[in-house]
Amino acid sequence: MATTSVPALDLALIEESAKKSALVWVRGPEGPDRALWHVWHDGAVCLVGDGPAEQPLAGLGLVHQGTATVTARSKDKGGLLVVWPARVVELSPDGEPWRAAVAELAGKRLNAPDAVTIAERWARECRVLRLEPAGALLEGPGAMPDGPRAAAPLPTAATTRRPAPAGLPKLLLRRGRRTG
């Protein structure tokens, strides 16, 4: 089902990087990149989300027939490997493509609260998306940007802890000597 305008070498690199990595970073028309777990199935990255117990897709602006940018990392080094454009396809729960994608996703879903009835819950409460490669690599081996790619942290209500009390290191050192 993948678009034929993707060069064969690019498609092979996209497929291998998506198959070997547990996460991809997805950026929709809205919001920053978000790390999402996925499976590679039938020529596309498949995602499930937006349900109460699933990963959030809201805020990315991923809509049927829309676009997204997908970033995959290298399995061995963990660094950026490829960035590619994708076409978003939302699968309907009453179709065979949805059932096939859900069968793959359910097998990879860790710690599901309802492993036996997960497909029914996903049909009722979640969205299943396919991100199909839609063109040549935007970044890849030999064509990476030179500058830093670090992004500013997102705003949050979380705070850092207070400084450790001055006497704590001395207490911990004394405790270590007694048990050692």
mmCIF file of C-alpha atoms in Angstrom:
data_model
loop_
_atom_site.group_PDB
_atom_site.id
_atom_site.type_symbol
_atom_site.label_atom_id
_atom_site.label_comp_id
_atom_site.label_asym_id
_atom_site.label_seq_id
_atom_site.Cartn_x
_atom_site.Cartn_y
_atom_site.Cartn_z
ATOM 1 C CA MET A 1 0.000 0.000 0.000
ATOM 2 C CA ALA A 2 3.011 2.315 0.220
ATOM 3 C CA THR A 3 3.291 5.120 -2.282
ATOM 4 C CA THR A 4 5.332 4.238 -5.368
ATOM 5 C CA SER A 5 7.042 7.658 -5.497
ATOM 6 C CA VAL A 6 9.449 6.555 -2.751
ATOM 7 C CA PRO A 7 12.849 5.484 -4.134
ATOM 8 C CA ALA A 8 13.479 1.770 -3.512
ATOM 9 C CA LEU A 9 16.630 2.366 -1.422
ATOM 10 C CA ASP A 10 14.831 4.949 0.736
ATOM 11 C CA LEU A 11 11.891 2.588 1.241
ATOM 12 C CA ALA A 12 14.246 -0.209 2.310
ATOM 13 C CA LEU A 13 15.948 2.084 4.841
ATOM 14 C CA ILE A 14 12.581 3.323 6.163
ATOM 15 C CA GLU A 15 11.314 -0.237 6.554
ATOM 16 C CA GLU A 16 14.422 -1.553 8.306
ATOM 17 C CA SER A 17 14.666 1.370 10.704
ATOM 18 C CA ALA A 18 10.954 1.146 11.571
ATOM 19 C CA LYS A 19 11.081 -2.625 12.089
ATOM 20 C CA LYS A 20 14.097 -2.487 14.388
ATOM 21 C CA SER A 21 13.116 0.471 16.553
ATOM 22 C CA ALA A 22 10.442 0.256 19.239
ATOM 23 C CA LEU A 23 9.664 3.983 18.890
ATOM 24 C CA VAL A 24 9.362 6.499 16.105
ATOM 25 C CA TRP A 25 9.016 10.246 16.545
ATOM 26 C CA VAL A 26 6.005 11.652 14.734
ATOM 27 C CA ARG A 27 5.332 15.309 13.988
ATOM 28 C CA GLY A 28 1.959 16.260 12.607
ATOM 29 C CA PRO A 29 0.875 19.658 11.313
ATOM 30 C CA GLU A 30 0.346 20.736 14.938
ATOM 31 C CA GLY A 31 2.622 20.410 17.931
ATOM 32 C CA PRO A 32 6.137 19.087 18.458
ATOM 33 C CA ASP A 33 7.532 15.629 17.706
ATOM 34 C CA ARG A 34 6.143 12.880 19.917
ATOM 35 C CA ALA A 35 7.683 9.458 20.568
ATOM 36 C CA LEU A 36 5.165 6.713 19.771
ATOM 37 C CA TRP A 37 5.340 2.923 19.868
ATOM 38 C CA HIS A 38 4.369 1.264 16.624
ATOM 39 C CA VAL A 39 4.623 -1.763 14.376
ATOM 40 C CA TRP A 40 5.705 -1.933 10.754
ATOM 41 C CA HIS A 41 2.943 -3.705 8.860
ATOM 42 C CA ASP A 42 2.169 -3.999 5.151
ATOM 43 C CA GLY A 43 4.475 -1.159 4.082
ATOM 44 C CA ALA A 44 3.615 1.407 6.767
ATOM 45 C CA VAL A 45 4.051 2.360 10.405
ATOM 46 C CA CYS A 46 0.865 1.460 12.294
ATOM 47 C CA LEU A 47 -0.105 3.242 15.522
ATOM 48 C CA VAL A 48 -2.924 2.972 18.020
ATOM 49 C CA GLY A 49 -3.836 5.747 20.409
ATOM 50 C CA ASP A 50 -6.198 8.354 21.823
ATOM 51 C CA GLY A 51 -7.897 5.862 24.124
ATOM 52 C CA PRO A 52 -7.912 6.103 27.926
ATOM 53 C CA ALA A 53 -5.161 3.492 28.364
ATOM 54 C CA GLU A 54 -3.254 4.208 25.151
ATOM 55 C CA GLN A 55 -0.685 6.688 23.877
ATOM 56 C CA PRO A 56 -1.965 10.183 23.129
ATOM 57 C CA LEU A 57 -2.233 11.183 19.478
ATOM 58 C CA ALA A 58 -4.339 14.292 20.135
ATOM 59 C CA GLY A 59 -2.511 17.543 19.582
ATOM 60 C CA LEU A 60 -0.502 16.244 16.630
ATOM 61 C CA GLY A 61 -3.178 17.040 14.058
ATOM 62 C CA LEU A 62 -3.045 13.585 12.474
ATOM 63 C CA VAL A 63 -6.118 13.354 10.261
ATOM 64 C CA HIS A 64 -7.149 10.940 7.521
ATOM 65 C CA GLN A 65 -5.361 11.795 4.260
ATOM 66 C CA GLY A 66 -3.231 14.344 6.130
ATOM 67 C CA THR A 67 0.542 14.436 6.373
ATOM 68 C CA ALA A 68 3.131 13.792 9.057
ATOM 69 C CA THR A 69 6.890 13.603 9.393
ATOM 70 C CA VAL A 70 8.366 10.433 10.880
ATOM 71 C CA THR A 71 11.829 10.169 12.435
ATOM 72 C CA ALA A 72 13.454 6.817 13.162
ATOM 73 C CA ARG A 73 16.603 6.116 15.115
ATOM 74 C CA SER A 74 19.460 3.737 14.528
ATOM 75 C CA LYS A 75 19.094 0.488 16.477
ATOM 76 C CA ASP A 76 22.806 0.144 17.296
ATOM 77 C CA LYS A 77 23.773 3.754 18.144
ATOM 78 C CA GLY A 78 20.384 5.243 19.054
ATOM 79 C CA GLY A 79 20.992 8.351 16.945
ATOM 80 C CA LEU A 80 18.919 9.851 14.166
ATOM 81 C CA LEU A 81 18.879 7.627 11.103
ATOM 82 C CA VAL A 82 16.067 8.736 8.782
ATOM 83 C CA VAL A 83 13.356 11.368 8.523
ATOM 84 C CA TRP A 84 10.593 10.781 5.988
ATOM 85 C CA PRO A 85 7.276 12.281 4.934
ATOM 86 C CA ALA A 86 4.180 10.191 5.537
ATOM 87 C CA ARG A 87 0.578 10.131 4.432
ATOM 88 C CA VAL A 88 -1.838 9.485 7.302
ATOM 89 C CA VAL A 89 -4.569 6.905 6.782
ATOM 90 C CA GLU A 90 -7.086 6.305 9.569
ATOM 91 C CA LEU A 91 -8.304 2.724 9.423
ATOM 92 C CA SER A 92 -11.984 1.964 9.951
ATOM 93 C CA PRO A 93 -12.766 -0.767 12.523
ATOM 94 C CA ASP A 94 -15.055 -2.562 10.102
ATOM 95 C CA GLY A 95 -12.386 -3.308 7.486
ATOM 96 C CA GLU A 96 -9.831 -6.048 6.912
ATOM 97 C CA PRO A 97 -6.861 -3.585 6.940
ATOM 98 C CA TRP A 98 -7.911 -2.535 10.469
ATOM 99 C CA ARG A 99 -8.147 -6.148 11.662
ATOM 100 C CA ALA A 100 -4.733 -7.020 10.203
ATOM 101 C CA ALA A 101 -3.080 -3.928 11.723
ATOM 102 C CA VAL A 102 -4.719 -4.544 15.116
ATOM 103 C CA ALA A 103 -3.543 -8.166 15.133
ATOM 104 C CA GLU A 104 0.047 -6.923 14.730
ATOM 105 C CA LEU A 105 -0.359 -4.075 17.233
ATOM 106 C CA ALA A 106 -1.983 -6.296 19.882
ATOM 107 C CA GLY A 107 0.992 -8.647 19.734
ATOM 108 C CA LYS A 108 3.353 -5.766 20.531
ATOM 109 C CA ARG A 109 1.210 -4.005 23.149
ATOM 110 C CA LEU A 110 2.970 -4.396 26.481
ATOM 111 C CA ASN A 111 1.059 -4.545 29.764
ATOM 112 C CA ALA A 112 -2.379 -4.243 28.216
ATOM 113 C CA PRO A 113 -5.048 -4.171 30.926
ATOM 114 C CA ASP A 114 -7.349 -6.304 28.764
ATOM 115 C CA ALA A 115 -5.224 -8.439 26.449
ATOM 116 C CA VAL A 116 -8.118 -10.771 25.543
ATOM 117 C CA THR A 117 -10.574 -8.040 24.519
ATOM 118 C CA ILE A 118 -8.116 -5.397 23.361
ATOM 119 C CA ALA A 119 -9.402 -5.318 19.757
ATOM 120 C CA GLU A 120 -12.955 -4.578 20.906
ATOM 121 C CA ARG A 121 -11.736 -1.762 23.167
ATOM 122 C CA TRP A 122 -9.612 -0.278 20.394
ATOM 123 C CA ALA A 123 -12.588 -0.407 17.994
ATOM 124 C CA ARG A 124 -14.732 1.403 20.560
ATOM 125 C CA GLU A 125 -12.319 3.948 22.048
ATOM 126 C CA CYS A 126 -9.165 4.378 19.949
ATOM 127 C CA ARG A 127 -7.849 5.381 16.565
ATOM 128 C CA VAL A 128 -5.656 3.099 14.461
ATOM 129 C CA LEU A 129 -3.472 4.980 11.975
ATOM 130 C CA ARG A 130 -1.183 3.978 9.123
ATOM 131 C CA LEU A 131 1.691 6.313 8.297
ATOM 132 C CA GLU A 132 2.615 5.417 4.741
ATOM 133 C CA PRO A 133 5.898 6.625 3.212
ATOM 134 C CA ALA A 134 5.005 9.450 0.842
ATOM 135 C CA GLY A 135 8.260 10.542 -0.755
ATOM 136 C CA ALA A 136 12.031 10.513 -0.655
ATOM 137 C CA LEU A 137 13.886 10.812 2.648
ATOM 138 C CA LEU A 138 13.991 14.318 4.113
ATOM 139 C CA GLU A 139 17.126 13.383 6.074
ATOM 140 C CA GLY A 140 19.197 10.243 5.994
ATOM 141 C CA PRO A 141 22.720 8.860 5.745
ATOM 142 C CA GLY A 142 24.879 11.392 3.927
ATOM 143 C CA ALA A 143 22.227 14.110 4.121
ATOM 144 C CA MET A 144 22.021 15.165 7.767
ATOM 145 C CA PRO A 145 21.969 18.737 9.053
ATOM 146 C CA ASP A 146 25.202 20.034 10.605
ATOM 147 C CA GLY A 147 23.702 22.071 13.436
ATOM 148 C CA PRO A 148 22.306 20.879 16.748
ATOM 149 C CA ARG A 149 18.831 19.348 16.704
ATOM 150 C CA ALA A 150 17.989 19.656 20.394
ATOM 151 C CA ALA A 151 14.521 21.011 21.058
ATOM 152 C CA ALA A 152 13.496 23.140 24.001
ATOM 153 C CA PRO A 153 11.636 21.139 26.669
ATOM 154 C CA LEU A 154 7.855 21.407 26.600
ATOM 155 C CA PRO A 155 6.210 23.517 29.317
ATOM 156 C CA THR A 156 5.271 21.486 32.383
ATOM 157 C CA ALA A 157 4.083 21.920 35.937
ATOM 158 C CA ALA A 158 6.824 19.573 37.154
ATOM 159 C CA THR A 159 9.625 21.066 39.219
ATOM 160 C CA THR A 160 13.057 19.959 40.238
ATOM 161 C CA ARG A 161 13.572 18.701 43.742
ATOM 162 C CA ARG A 162 15.043 20.865 46.440
ATOM 163 C CA PRO A 163 18.770 20.633 47.184
ATOM 164 C CA ALA A 164 19.791 17.684 49.348
ATOM 165 C CA PRO A 165 20.239 18.550 53.020
ATOM 166 C CA ALA A 166 23.854 19.384 53.870
ATOM 167 C CA GLY A 167 24.167 16.515 56.373
ATOM 168 C CA LEU A 168 22.798 13.789 54.064
ATOM 169 C CA PRO A 169 26.105 12.713 52.472
ATOM 170 C CA LYS A 170 27.637 12.282 55.943
ATOM 171 C CA LEU A 171 24.641 10.194 57.099
ATOM 172 C CA LEU A 172 24.796 7.970 54.034
ATOM 173 C CA LEU A 173 28.540 7.465 54.383
ATOM 174 C CA ARG A 174 28.162 6.455 58.058
ATOM 175 C CA ARG A 175 25.324 4.026 57.196
ATOM 176 C CA GLY A 176 27.494 2.424 54.501
ATOM 177 C CA ARG A 177 30.325 1.750 56.955
ATOM 178 C CA ARG A 178 28.014 0.028 59.471
ATOM 179 C CA THR A 179 26.523 -2.409 56.934
ATOM 180 C CA GLY A 180 29.785 -2.977 55.077
#
